[in-house]
Amino acid sequence: MSIKSFGAKIFASIIHKKTQKWVTDPVNTQKRVFEQLIADAKHTAFGKDHNFAYINSYEDFVKQVPVRDYEGLKPYVDRVVAGEKDVLWKGQPLYFAKTSGTTSGAKYIPLTKESMPYHIEAARNAILAYVHETGKADFVDGKMIFLQGSPILDEKNGIKLGRLSGIVAHYVPAYLQKNRLPSLETNCIEDWETKVDAVVEETVDQDMSVISGIPSWVQMYFEKLRERKGMPVGDIFPNFNLFIYGGVNYEPYRSKFEQMIGRKVPSIELFPASEGFFAYQDTQTEKGMLLLLNAGIFYEFIKVEDFFNENAKRYTIGEVELGVNYVLIISTNAGLWGYNIGDTVQFVNLKPYRVVVSGRIKHFISAFGEHVIGKEVESAIQEAMDGTGVTVNEFTVAPQINPEEGLPYHEWLIEFGNEPEDLDAFALKVDNALRKQNMYYDDLIVGKVLRTLVISKVKQDGFQEYMKSIGKLGGQNKLPRLSNDRNIADRLKLY
């Protein structure tokens, strides 16, 4: 055992003990976070506009601070971007994480000196939780790769801005720098395909032990490695024994990855976003990710079915229930208040509080009142694939409201790795799995409002070509699993 791996085990034990202090006192932990946030921001422009000086309880907060998305908070953000101080949070941000907006063009998410450390600590603690539980730490001696955005930062009115993953790259601790790949030069390449080629060149002969990134983009990296060496990734990297991912559900990719790697590799799921680092997988034996209740974020939850109702009830951590779909609302030490990040979650454990990401509040299909969500389509296709040898590279789902003939249906656009022998039979298995999960969808099939789903095959690399065509290939960009319109589906059918 090396000194570094021995030290990692000691450090993991220390962090585990610290984590247990707030894990075992969740309600009071969130109460303290809430009170600190209000106290720190009461002299800001937002705090004055919303009477923070007179907020003495959560009930007061709900009365003063409505739920907003980026568009609702944008007038305040614009003032911060223009260089004004003490607007959403005291002083000015350290950075803006620049992301793609849906209606307002670029979004500028503030990162402050108070919020930034939690992004770094959460990623670190996720790995340490794995070390503590499994006792495995040898991977710290191998090479590690994090497929991420460019660390080159621009500047706007004195504040640096860039992709979150590029910003975080500047905070990699010194003890990991010698092990970290790719090089800074390669990491700065903007074109994703050129970058992946360069990453392959730098890593193909290295002793890779940890690989991290969004599964869809790691898949491209793995495919290029296999093309280069003509062997499974697990043979190219015999000491590759930890995969870290976030951004999308790994399950639809798992069988494909195991095929490309040639064996099973332990994995850690993360739930990071520009707005905050919300959760990480803290155990290999239980489902879900530990919700980070002591990380400068106060959480609220609104039931999905109530979300679009006026004055929908907002729940705090002590009020949530298992298996309910909630829209995640946050208030943070980066100055986001009553902020709807767009993700939906379900609790799978309440002791401790563990969540799974169930989808996006804007990414659903309810063209006929079925309200199918991301978690349901992912689970349905996984159930259909189990034990079949079928693998899926990527997929998305859209309604077909006006077919040329017959009843309307859900169209699944799928790029297969290994195709099913009988596509119609596979489609029926997916359909039956979805009907078991969503009674509204089942009612529509039974009532002959909809017919069973239809699968349209997308050619190899068709999804990559689509993402490239819209300027979102690589980095943190993700393809929506489902849409309530046909904008993506109709484009994909051109490939």
CSV table of C-alpha atoms in Angstrom, one decimal:
chain,number,residue,atom,x,y,z
A,1,MET,CA,0.0,0.0,0.0
A,2,SER,CA,1.4,3.4,-1.0
A,3,ILE,CA,1.6,6.4,1.3
A,4,LYS,CA,-1.0,8.1,-0.8
A,5,SER,CA,-3.5,5.3,-0.6
A,6,PHE,CA,-2.9,4.9,3.1
A,7,GLY,CA,-3.5,8.6,3.6
A,8,ALA,CA,-6.7,8.4,1.5
A,9,LYS,CA,-8.1,5.8,3.9
A,10,ILE,CA,-7.3,7.9,7.0
A,11,PHE,CA,-8.8,11.0,5.4
A,12,ALA,CA,-11.9,9.1,4.3
A,13,SER,CA,-12.5,8.0,7.9
A,14,ILE,CA,-12.3,11.6,9.1
A,15,ILE,CA,-14.7,12.9,6.5
A,16,HIS,CA,-17.1,10.1,7.2
A,17,LYS,CA,-17.3,11.0,10.8
A,18,LYS,CA,-17.9,14.7,9.9
A,19,THR,CA,-20.6,13.7,7.4
A,20,GLN,CA,-22.5,11.6,10.0
A,21,LYS,CA,-22.9,14.6,12.3
A,22,TRP,CA,-25.3,16.4,9.9
A,23,VAL,CA,-26.7,13.2,8.3
A,24,THR,CA,-28.1,12.2,11.7
A,25,ASP,CA,-29.6,15.6,12.4
A,26,PRO,CA,-31.1,16.6,9.0
A,27,VAL,CA,-33.9,18.9,10.0
A,28,ASN,CA,-31.9,21.0,12.3
A,29,THR,CA,-29.0,21.1,9.8
A,30,GLN,CA,-31.3,22.6,7.2
A,31,LYS,CA,-32.8,25.0,9.7
A,32,ARG,CA,-29.3,26.3,10.5
A,33,VAL,CA,-28.4,26.6,6.8
A,34,PHE,CA,-31.7,28.6,6.2
A,35,GLU,CA,-31.0,31.0,9.1
A,36,GLN,CA,-27.5,31.6,8.0
A,37,LEU,CA,-28.5,32.3,4.4
A,38,ILE,CA,-31.1,34.8,5.5
A,39,ALA,CA,-28.7,36.6,7.9
A,40,ASP,CA,-26.0,36.8,5.3
A,41,ALA,CA,-28.2,38.3,2.6
A,42,LYS,CA,-30.5,40.6,4.4
A,43,HIS,CA,-28.5,43.7,3.4
A,44,THR,CA,-28.4,42.8,-0.3
A,45,ALA,CA,-30.8,44.3,-2.9
A,46,PHE,CA,-32.7,41.1,-3.1
A,47,GLY,CA,-32.9,40.8,0.7
A,48,LYS,CA,-34.2,44.3,1.1
A,49,ASP,CA,-36.8,43.8,-1.7
A,50,HIS,CA,-38.0,40.7,0.0
A,51,ASN,CA,-37.9,41.9,3.6
A,52,PHE,CA,-35.2,39.5,4.8
A,53,ALA,CA,-34.8,41.6,8.0
A,54,TYR,CA,-38.3,40.6,9.0
A,55,ILE,CA,-38.1,36.9,8.1
A,56,ASN,CA,-38.1,34.9,11.3
A,57,SER,CA,-39.4,31.6,10.1
A,58,TYR,CA,-39.7,29.5,7.0
A,59,GLU,CA,-43.3,30.5,6.8
A,60,ASP,CA,-42.2,34.1,6.5
A,61,PHE,CA,-39.8,33.2,3.7
A,62,VAL,CA,-42.6,31.5,1.7
A,63,LYS,CA,-44.7,34.6,2.0
A,64,GLN,CA,-41.9,36.9,0.8
A,65,VAL,CA,-40.0,34.8,-1.8
A,66,PRO,CA,-41.9,33.3,-4.7
A,67,VAL,CA,-40.6,30.3,-6.7
A,68,ARG,CA,-38.7,31.6,-9.7
A,69,ASP,CA,-36.7,30.1,-12.6
A,70,TYR,CA,-33.8,31.8,-14.3
A,71,GLU,CA,-36.1,34.0,-16.3
A,72,GLY,CA,-37.8,35.2,-13.1
A,73,LEU,CA,-34.5,36.0,-11.4
A,74,LYS,CA,-32.8,37.4,-14.5
A,75,PRO,CA,-33.4,41.1,-13.6
A,76,TYR,CA,-31.3,40.6,-10.5
A,77,VAL,CA,-28.7,38.5,-12.3
A,78,ASP,CA,-28.4,41.1,-15.0
A,79,ARG,CA,-27.4,43.7,-12.4
A,80,VAL,CA,-24.8,41.3,-11.0
A,81,VAL,CA,-23.4,40.7,-14.5
A,82,ALA,CA,-23.3,44.5,-15.1
A,83,GLY,CA,-20.9,44.7,-12.1
A,84,GLU,CA,-23.2,45.9,-9.3
A,85,LYS,CA,-22.3,44.7,-5.8
A,86,ASP,CA,-24.6,43.3,-3.0
A,87,VAL,CA,-27.4,42.3,-5.3
A,88,LEU,CA,-28.2,38.6,-4.8
A,89,TRP,CA,-25.4,37.9,-2.4
A,90,LYS,CA,-22.9,40.1,-0.5
A,91,GLY,CA,-20.2,41.5,-2.6
A,92,GLN,CA,-19.6,40.1,-6.1
A,93,PRO,CA,-19.3,36.5,-7.3
A,94,LEU,CA,-15.9,34.9,-7.9
A,95,TYR,CA,-17.2,33.4,-11.2
A,96,PHE,CA,-20.1,33.1,-13.5
A,97,ALA,CA,-20.8,29.6,-14.7
A,98,LYS,CA,-22.1,30.1,-18.3
A,99,THR,CA,-24.7,27.7,-19.5
A,100,SER,CA,-27.1,27.5,-22.4
A,101,GLY,CA,-30.5,29.1,-21.8
A,102,THR,CA,-33.8,28.1,-23.4
A,103,THR,CA,-35.3,31.5,-24.0
A,104,SER,CA,-32.8,34.1,-22.8
A,105,GLY,CA,-29.7,32.9,-24.6
A,106,ALA,CA,-26.7,32.4,-22.3
A,107,LYS,CA,-27.4,32.0,-18.6
A,108,TYR,CA,-24.9,33.4,-16.0
A,109,ILE,CA,-25.0,31.4,-12.8
A,110,PRO,CA,-23.0,33.1,-9.9
A,111,LEU,CA,-20.4,31.2,-8.0
A,112,THR,CA,-19.3,33.0,-4.8
A,113,LYS,CA,-16.4,32.5,-2.4
A,114,GLU,CA,-18.9,30.9,0.0
A,115,SER,CA,-20.4,28.5,-2.6
A,116,MET,CA,-17.3,27.5,-4.5
A,117,PRO,CA,-15.7,25.3,-1.8
A,118,TYR,CA,-18.8,23.1,-1.6
A,119,HIS,CA,-18.5,22.1,-5.3
A,120,ILE,CA,-14.9,20.9,-4.6
A,121,GLU,CA,-15.6,19.2,-1.3
A,122,ALA,CA,-18.6,17.3,-2.6
A,123,ALA,CA,-16.7,15.8,-5.5
A,124,ARG,CA,-13.8,14.9,-3.1
A,125,ASN,CA,-16.2,13.5,-0.4
A,126,ALA,CA,-17.9,11.3,-3.0
A,127,ILE,CA,-14.7,9.5,-3.7
A,128,LEU,CA,-13.7,9.4,0.0
A,129,ALA,CA,-17.1,7.8,0.8
A,130,TYR,CA,-16.3,5.0,-1.7
A,131,VAL,CA,-12.9,4.6,-0.1
A,132,HIS,CA,-14.4,4.4,3.4
A,133,GLU,CA,-17.0,1.9,2.5
A,134,THR,CA,-15.0,-0.4,0.3
A,135,GLY,CA,-11.5,0.0,1.7
A,136,LYS,CA,-10.2,0.3,-1.8
A,137,ALA,CA,-7.8,3.2,-2.4
A,138,ASP,CA,-5.2,1.8,-4.8
A,139,PHE,CA,-6.8,3.8,-7.6
A,140,VAL,CA,-5.3,7.0,-6.2
A,141,ASP,CA,-1.8,5.8,-7.5
A,142,GLY,CA,-3.0,5.5,-11.1
A,143,LYS,CA,-3.8,8.0,-13.7
A,144,MET,CA,-7.2,9.8,-13.6
A,145,ILE,CA,-9.1,11.5,-16.4
A,146,PHE,CA,-12.0,13.9,-16.1
A,147,LEU,CA,-13.7,14.6,-19.4
A,148,GLN,CA,-14.7,18.2,-19.0
A,149,GLY,CA,-15.1,21.6,-20.6
A,150,SER,CA,-12.2,23.9,-21.4
A,151,PRO,CA,-10.6,25.6,-18.3
A,152,ILE,CA,-10.0,28.8,-20.4
A,153,LEU,CA,-12.0,31.5,-18.7
A,154,ASP,CA,-13.4,34.8,-20.2
A,155,GLU,CA,-14.1,37.9,-18.2
A,156,LYS,CA,-17.2,40.1,-17.8
A,157,ASN,CA,-17.0,43.3,-15.9
A,158,GLY,CA,-14.1,42.0,-13.8
A,159,ILE,CA,-15.7,38.6,-13.1
A,160,LYS,CA,-14.3,35.4,-14.7
A,161,LEU,CA,-16.7,33.2,-16.5
A,162,GLY,CA,-16.7,29.8,-18.2
A,163,ARG,CA,-18.2,26.3,-18.0
A,164,LEU,CA,-18.6,24.9,-14.5
A,165,SER,CA,-16.3,21.9,-15.3
A,166,GLY,CA,-13.7,24.3,-16.7
A,167,ILE,CA,-13.9,26.5,-13.5
A,168,VAL,CA,-13.6,23.4,-11.2
A,169,ALA,CA,-10.5,22.3,-13.2
A,170,HIS,CA,-8.6,25.2,-11.6
A,171,TYR,CA,-9.3,23.7,-8.1
A,172,VAL,CA,-7.9,20.2,-8.6
A,173,PRO,CA,-5.8,19.6,-5.5
A,174,ALA,CA,-2.0,19.5,-5.8
A,175,TYR,CA,-1.8,15.8,-4.7
A,176,LEU,CA,-3.9,14.8,-7.7
A,177,GLN,CA,-2.1,17.0,-10.3
A,178,LYS,CA,0.6,14.5,-11.1
A,179,ASN,CA,-2.0,11.8,-11.7
A,180,ARG,CA,-4.4,13.9,-13.7
A,181,LEU,CA,-5.0,13.7,-17.4
A,182,PRO,CA,-5.4,15.1,-20.0
A,183,SER,CA,-2.8,17.9,-20.2
A,184,LEU,CA,-3.9,21.5,-19.9
A,185,GLU,CA,-3.2,22.0,-23.6
A,186,THR,CA,-5.6,19.2,-24.6
A,187,ASN,CA,-8.2,20.2,-22.0
A,188,CYS,CA,-8.3,23.7,-23.6
A,189,ILE,CA,-9.3,22.3,-27.1
A,190,GLU,CA,-12.9,23.6,-27.8
A,191,ASP,CA,-13.9,21.3,-30.6
A,192,TRP,CA,-15.2,18.1,-28.8
A,193,GLU,CA,-14.2,15.6,-31.5
A,194,THR,CA,-10.7,17.0,-31.8
A,195,LYS,CA,-10.4,17.0,-28.1
A,196,VAL,CA,-11.5,13.4,-27.7
A,197,ASP,CA,-8.9,12.4,-30.3
A,198,ALA,CA,-6.2,14.2,-28.4
A,199,VAL,CA,-7.4,12.6,-25.1
A,200,VAL,CA,-7.1,9.2,-26.7
A,201,GLU,CA,-3.6,10.0,-27.9
A,202,GLU,CA,-2.5,11.1,-24.4
A,203,THR,CA,-4.1,8.3,-22.4
A,204,VAL,CA,-4.0,5.2,-24.6
A,205,ASP,CA,-0.7,4.0,-23.2
A,206,GLN,CA,-1.2,5.3,-19.6
A,207,ASP,CA,-2.2,3.4,-16.5
A,208,MET,CA,-5.7,4.7,-16.2
A,209,SER,CA,-7.5,3.9,-12.9
A,210,VAL,CA,-10.3,6.5,-12.7
A,211,ILE,CA,-12.4,7.8,-15.6
A,212,SER,CA,-15.0,10.4,-15.1
A,213,GLY,CA,-17.6,12.3,-17.2
A,214,ILE,CA,-21.1,12.3,-18.7
A,215,PRO,CA,-21.7,8.7,-19.9
A,216,SER,CA,-22.7,9.7,-23.5
A,217,TRP,CA,-19.3,11.5,-24.0
A,218,VAL,CA,-17.3,8.9,-22.2
A,219,GLN,CA,-18.9,6.4,-24.6
A,220,MET,CA,-17.3,8.3,-27.5
A,221,TYR,CA,-13.9,8.2,-25.8
A,222,PHE,CA,-14.3,4.4,-25.2
A,223,GLU,CA,-15.3,3.8,-28.8
A,224,LYS,CA,-12.3,5.7,-30.1
A,225,LEU,CA,-10.0,3.7,-27.8
A,226,ARG,CA,-11.4,0.4,-29.0
A,227,GLU,CA,-10.9,1.5,-32.6
A,228,ARG,CA,-7.3,2.5,-31.9
A,229,LYS,CA,-6.2,-0.7,-30.0
A,230,GLY,CA,-8.7,-3.3,-31.2
A,231,MET,CA,-9.4,-4.6,-27.7
A,232,PRO,CA,-11.8,-3.9,-24.8
A,233,VAL,CA,-11.2,-0.8,-22.7
A,234,GLY,CA,-10.6,-3.0,-19.6
A,235,ASP,CA,-7.7,-4.7,-21.4
A,236,ILE,CA,-6.2,-1.4,-22.5
A,237,PHE,CA,-6.5,-0.2,-18.9
A,238,PRO,CA,-6.2,-3.3,-16.7
A,239,ASN,CA,-6.2,-1.1,-13.5
A,240,PHE,CA,-9.3,0.9,-14.5
A,241,ASN,CA,-11.5,0.2,-11.5
A,242,LEU,CA,-13.7,3.3,-10.9
A,243,PHE,CA,-16.0,5.2,-13.2
A,244,ILE,CA,-17.5,8.5,-11.9
A,245,TYR,CA,-20.4,10.0,-13.7
A,246,GLY,CA,-23.2,12.6,-13.5
A,247,GLY,CA,-25.6,14.5,-15.5
A,248,VAL,CA,-27.7,11.5,-16.8
A,249,ASN,CA,-28.9,8.2,-15.6
A,250,TYR,CA,-26.2,5.5,-16.2
A,251,GLU,CA,-28.5,2.5,-16.3
A,252,PRO,CA,-29.4,2.7,-20.0
A,253,TYR,CA,-25.7,2.9,-20.8
A,254,ARG,CA,-24.5,0.2,-18.3
A,255,SER,CA,-24.8,-2.9,-20.5
A,256,LYS,CA,-23.1,-1.0,-23.4
A,257,PHE,CA,-20.3,0.2,-21.2
A,258,GLU,CA,-19.7,-3.3,-19.7
A,259,GLN,CA,-19.5,-4.6,-23.3
A,260,MET,CA,-17.0,-1.9,-24.3
A,261,ILE,CA,-14.9,-2.3,-21.1
A,262,GLY,CA,-15.2,-6.1,-21.1
A,263,ARG,CA,-16.0,-6.4,-17.4
A,264,LYS,CA,-18.0,-4.6,-14.7
A,265,VAL,CA,-16.4,-1.6,-13.1
A,266,PRO,CA,-17.6,0.0,-9.8
A,267,SER,CA,-19.2,3.5,-10.3
A,268,ILE,CA,-20.0,6.6,-8.3
A,269,GLU,CA,-23.0,8.8,-9.3
A,270,LEU,CA,-22.8,12.6,-8.8
A,271,PHE,CA,-25.5,15.2,-8.9
A,272,PRO,CA,-23.7,18.5,-9.7
A,273,ALA,CA,-25.0,21.5,-11.5
A,274,SER,CA,-23.8,25.1,-12.0
A,275,GLU,CA,-26.3,26.1,-9.3
A,276,GLY,CA,-24.8,23.8,-6.7
A,277,PHE,CA,-23.6,20.3,-5.9
A,278,PHE,CA,-26.7,18.6,-4.6
A,279,ALA,CA,-25.9,14.9,-4.0
A,280,TYR,CA,-23.5,12.1,-4.5
A,281,GLN,CA,-23.7,8.3,-4.2
A,282,ASP,CA,-22.3,7.5,-0.7
A,283,THR,CA,-22.7,3.7,-0.8
A,284,GLN,CA,-22.4,0.9,-3.3
A,285,THR,CA,-25.1,-1.2,-1.5
A,286,GLU,CA,-28.1,1.2,-1.4
A,287,LYS,CA,-30.0,3.0,-4.2
A,288,GLY,CA,-29.8,6.8,-4.6
A,289,MET,CA,-27.5,9.6,-3.8
A,290,LEU,CA,-27.0,11.3,-0.4
A,291,LEU,CA,-28.7,14.8,-0.5
A,292,LEU,CA,-26.1,17.3,0.8
A,293,LEU,CA,-28.0,19.2,3.6
A,294,ASN,CA,-24.9,21.0,5.0
A,295,ALA,CA,-23.6,22.5,1.8
A,296,GLY,CA,-24.9,26.1,1.8
A,297,ILE,CA,-28.1,25.1,0.1
A,298,PHE,CA,-31.6,25.2,1.6
A,299,TYR,CA,-34.0,22.8,-0.2
A,300,GLU,CA,-37.7,23.0,-0.9
A,301,PHE,CA,-39.8,20.5,-2.8
A,302,ILE,CA,-43.0,20.9,-4.8
A,303,LYS,CA,-45.0,17.9,-6.0
A,304,VAL,CA,-44.8,17.6,-9.8
A,305,GLU,CA,-48.6,17.3,-10.2
A,306,ASP,CA,-49.1,20.5,-8.2
A,307,PHE,CA,-46.2,22.5,-9.6
A,308,PHE,CA,-48.1,24.5,-12.2
A,309,ASN,CA,-51.0,25.3,-9.8
A,310,GLU,CA,-51.0,28.8,-8.2
A,311,ASN,CA,-49.7,28.7,-4.7
A,312,ALA,CA,-48.6,25.1,-4.8
A,313,LYS,CA,-47.5,23.8,-1.4
A,314,ARG,CA,-43.7,23.9,-0.8
A,315,TYR,CA,-42.3,21.2,1.4
A,316,THR,CA,-39.1,21.2,3.5
A,317,ILE,CA,-36.8,18.2,4.1
A,318,GLY,CA,-38.8,17.0,7.2
A,319,GLU,CA,-42.0,16.8,5.2
A,320,VAL,CA,-41.0,14.8,2.1
A,321,GLU,CA,-42.2,11.3,1.4
A,322,LEU,CA,-40.8,8.2,-0.4
A,323,GLY,CA,-41.5,7.7,-4.1
A,324,VAL,CA,-43.1,11.1,-4.7
A,325,ASN,CA,-42.0,13.1,-7.7
A,326,TYR,CA,-40.8,16.6,-6.5
A,327,VAL,CA,-39.6,19.6,-8.3
A,328,LEU,CA,-36.3,20.7,-6.6
A,329,ILE,CA,-36.3,24.3,-5.4
A,330,ILE,CA,-33.1,25.8,-3.9
A,331,SER,CA,-31.9,28.9,-2.0
A,332,THR,CA,-28.1,29.1,-1.9
A,333,ASN,CA,-25.0,31.0,-0.7
A,334,ALA,CA,-24.4,32.0,-4.3
A,335,GLY,CA,-27.6,34.1,-4.2
A,336,LEU,CA,-30.2,32.0,-5.8
A,337,TRP,CA,-33.5,32.3,-3.9
A,338,GLY,CA,-36.6,30.1,-4.3
A,339,TYR,CA,-34.9,28.9,-7.5
A,340,ASN,CA,-36.3,26.2,-9.7
A,341,ILE,CA,-33.4,24.4,-11.3
A,342,GLY,CA,-35.7,22.4,-13.5
A,343,ASP,CA,-34.8,18.9,-12.1
A,344,THR,CA,-37.2,16.6,-10.5
A,345,VAL,CA,-36.3,14.1,-7.8
A,346,GLN,CA,-37.7,11.2,-5.8
A,347,PHE,CA,-36.6,10.1,-2.4
A,348,VAL,CA,-35.7,6.5,-2.1
A,349,ASN,CA,-34.6,6.6,1.5
A,350,LEU,CA,-35.4,9.0,4.4
A,351,LYS,CA,-32.7,7.8,6.8
A,352,PRO,CA,-30.5,9.2,5.5
A,353,TYR,CA,-32.1,11.3,2.8
A,354,ARG,CA,-31.2,9.8,-0.6
A,355,VAL,CA,-32.6,10.8,-3.9
A,356,VAL,CA,-32.7,9.7,-7.5
A,357,VAL,CA,-33.1,12.3,-10.3
A,358,SER,CA,-36.4,11.4,-12.0
A,359,GLY,CA,-36.3,13.9,-14.9
A,360,ARG,CA,-36.8,17.6,-15.8
A,361,ILE,CA,-40.0,19.5,-15.2
A,362,LYS,CA,-39.8,20.8,-18.7
A,363,HIS,CA,-38.9,17.4,-20.2
A,364,PHE,CA,-41.9,15.3,-20.2
A,365,ILE,CA,-44.6,14.0,-22.5
A,366,SER,CA,-48.2,14.9,-21.7
A,367,ALA,CA,-49.6,15.5,-25.1
A,368,PHE,CA,-52.6,13.3,-24.1
A,369,GLY,CA,-52.6,13.8,-20.3
A,370,GLU,CA,-50.1,10.9,-19.6
A,371,HIS,CA,-47.3,13.0,-18.0
A,372,VAL,CA,-44.6,10.5,-18.7
A,373,ILE,CA,-41.3,11.5,-17.1
A,374,GLY,CA,-37.6,10.7,-17.7
A,375,LYS,CA,-37.2,8.1,-15.0
A,376,GLU,CA,-40.1,6.1,-16.4
A,377,VAL,CA,-38.8,5.9,-19.9
A,378,GLU,CA,-35.3,5.1,-18.7
A,379,SER,CA,-36.6,2.3,-16.4
A,380,ALA,CA,-38.9,0.9,-19.2
A,381,ILE,CA,-36.0,0.6,-21.7
A,382,GLN,CA,-33.8,-0.9,-19.1
A,383,GLU,CA,-36.4,-3.5,-18.2
A,384,ALA,CA,-36.8,-4.4,-21.8
A,385,MET,CA,-33.0,-4.8,-22.3
A,386,ASP,CA,-32.4,-6.9,-19.2
A,387,GLY,CA,-31.2,-10.4,-20.1
A,388,THR,CA,-31.5,-9.8,-23.9
A,389,GLY,CA,-28.0,-8.7,-25.1
A,390,VAL,CA,-29.6,-5.6,-26.6
A,391,THR,CA,-27.6,-2.4,-26.0
A,392,VAL,CA,-28.6,1.2,-26.6
A,393,ASN,CA,-26.2,4.0,-27.4
A,394,GLU,CA,-28.7,6.8,-27.0
A,395,PHE,CA,-32.4,7.4,-27.2
A,396,THR,CA,-35.1,10.1,-26.9
A,397,VAL,CA,-38.9,10.0,-27.0
A,398,ALA,CA,-41.5,12.3,-28.6
A,399,PRO,CA,-45.3,12.2,-29.2
A,400,GLN,CA,-46.6,11.6,-32.7
A,401,ILE,CA,-50.0,13.4,-32.5
A,402,ASN,CA,-50.9,13.4,-36.2
A,403,PRO,CA,-49.7,10.1,-37.8
A,404,GLU,CA,-50.4,9.5,-41.5
A,405,GLU,CA,-52.6,6.6,-40.4
A,406,GLY,CA,-53.9,5.0,-37.2
A,407,LEU,CA,-53.9,6.2,-33.7
A,408,PRO,CA,-51.4,8.6,-32.2
A,409,TYR,CA,-48.4,7.1,-30.4
A,410,HIS,CA,-45.1,7.8,-28.6
A,411,GLU,CA,-42.2,7.5,-31.0
A,412,TRP,CA,-38.9,6.2,-29.5
A,413,LEU,CA,-35.9,7.2,-31.6
A,414,ILE,CA,-33.1,4.8,-30.6
A,415,GLU,CA,-29.5,4.3,-31.7
A,416,PHE,CA,-28.8,0.7,-30.9
A,417,GLY,CA,-25.4,-0.8,-30.1
A,418,ASN,CA,-26.7,-4.4,-30.4
A,419,GLU,CA,-30.1,-4.4,-32.1
A,420,PRO,CA,-32.9,-6.7,-31.0
A,421,GLU,CA,-33.7,-9.6,-33.3
A,422,ASP,CA,-37.4,-8.7,-33.3
A,423,LEU,CA,-37.8,-4.9,-33.1
A,424,ASP,CA,-41.6,-5.1,-32.8
A,425,ALA,CA,-41.4,-7.6,-29.9
A,426,PHE,CA,-38.8,-5.4,-28.2
A,427,ALA,CA,-41.0,-2.3,-28.7
A,428,LEU,CA,-43.9,-4.2,-27.0
A,429,LYS,CA,-41.7,-5.1,-24.0
A,430,VAL,CA,-40.8,-1.4,-23.6
A,431,ASP,CA,-44.4,-0.4,-23.9
A,432,ASN,CA,-45.6,-2.9,-21.4
A,433,ALA,CA,-42.9,-1.8,-18.9
A,434,LEU,CA,-43.9,1.8,-19.3
A,435,ARG,CA,-47.6,0.9,-18.8
A,436,LYS,CA,-46.7,-0.7,-15.5
A,437,GLN,CA,-45.1,2.5,-14.3
A,438,ASN,CA,-47.6,5.1,-15.6
A,439,MET,CA,-51.3,4.4,-15.1
A,440,TYR,CA,-52.3,7.4,-17.2
A,441,TYR,CA,-50.4,6.0,-20.2
A,442,ASP,CA,-51.9,2.6,-19.6
A,443,ASP,CA,-55.4,4.1,-19.5
A,444,LEU,CA,-54.7,5.8,-22.9
A,445,ILE,CA,-53.6,2.5,-24.4
A,446,VAL,CA,-56.5,0.5,-23.0
A,447,GLY,CA,-59.0,3.3,-24.0
A,448,LYS,CA,-57.5,3.2,-27.6
A,449,VAL,CA,-56.6,6.9,-27.4
A,450,LEU,CA,-53.0,5.8,-28.1
A,451,ARG,CA,-51.5,2.8,-29.8
A,452,THR,CA,-48.4,1.1,-28.5
A,453,LEU,CA,-45.2,2.9,-29.0
A,454,VAL,CA,-43.2,2.8,-32.2
A,455,ILE,CA,-39.4,2.5,-32.4
A,456,SER,CA,-37.5,4.4,-35.1
A,457,LYS,CA,-33.9,3.4,-35.5
A,458,VAL,CA,-31.3,6.2,-35.6
A,459,LYS,CA,-28.1,5.4,-37.6
A,460,GLN,CA,-24.8,5.0,-35.8
A,461,ASP,CA,-23.5,8.3,-34.4
A,462,GLY,CA,-26.7,10.0,-35.5
A,463,PHE,CA,-27.2,11.5,-32.0
A,464,GLN,CA,-23.6,12.9,-32.1
A,465,GLU,CA,-24.3,14.4,-35.5
A,466,TYR,CA,-27.4,16.0,-34.2
A,467,MET,CA,-25.7,17.5,-31.1
A,468,LYS,CA,-22.9,18.7,-33.3
A,469,SER,CA,-25.4,20.4,-35.7
A,470,ILE,CA,-26.8,22.4,-32.8
A,471,GLY,CA,-23.4,23.3,-31.3
A,472,LYS,CA,-23.8,21.1,-28.2
A,473,LEU,CA,-21.4,18.2,-28.8
A,474,GLY,CA,-19.5,17.2,-25.7
A,475,GLY,CA,-18.8,19.0,-22.4
A,476,GLN,CA,-21.8,19.1,-20.1
A,477,ASN,CA,-24.4,19.1,-22.8
A,478,LYS,CA,-27.1,16.4,-22.5
A,479,LEU,CA,-29.8,15.3,-24.9
A,480,PRO,CA,-33.3,15.4,-23.3
A,481,ARG,CA,-34.7,11.9,-22.8
A,482,LEU,CA,-38.1,13.1,-23.9
A,483,SER,CA,-39.9,16.1,-25.2
A,484,ASN,CA,-43.5,17.2,-25.4
A,485,ASP,CA,-43.0,18.3,-29.0
A,486,ARG,CA,-41.3,17.0,-32.1
A,487,ASN,CA,-38.5,19.5,-32.6
A,488,ILE,CA,-35.7,17.1,-31.7
A,489,ALA,CA,-37.4,14.0,-33.2
A,490,ASP,CA,-38.0,15.6,-36.6
A,491,ARG,CA,-34.4,16.7,-36.7
A,492,LEU,CA,-33.1,13.3,-35.7
A,493,LYS,CA,-35.1,11.6,-38.5
A,494,LEU,CA,-33.0,13.5,-41.0
A,495,TYR,CA,-30.0,11.5,-39.9
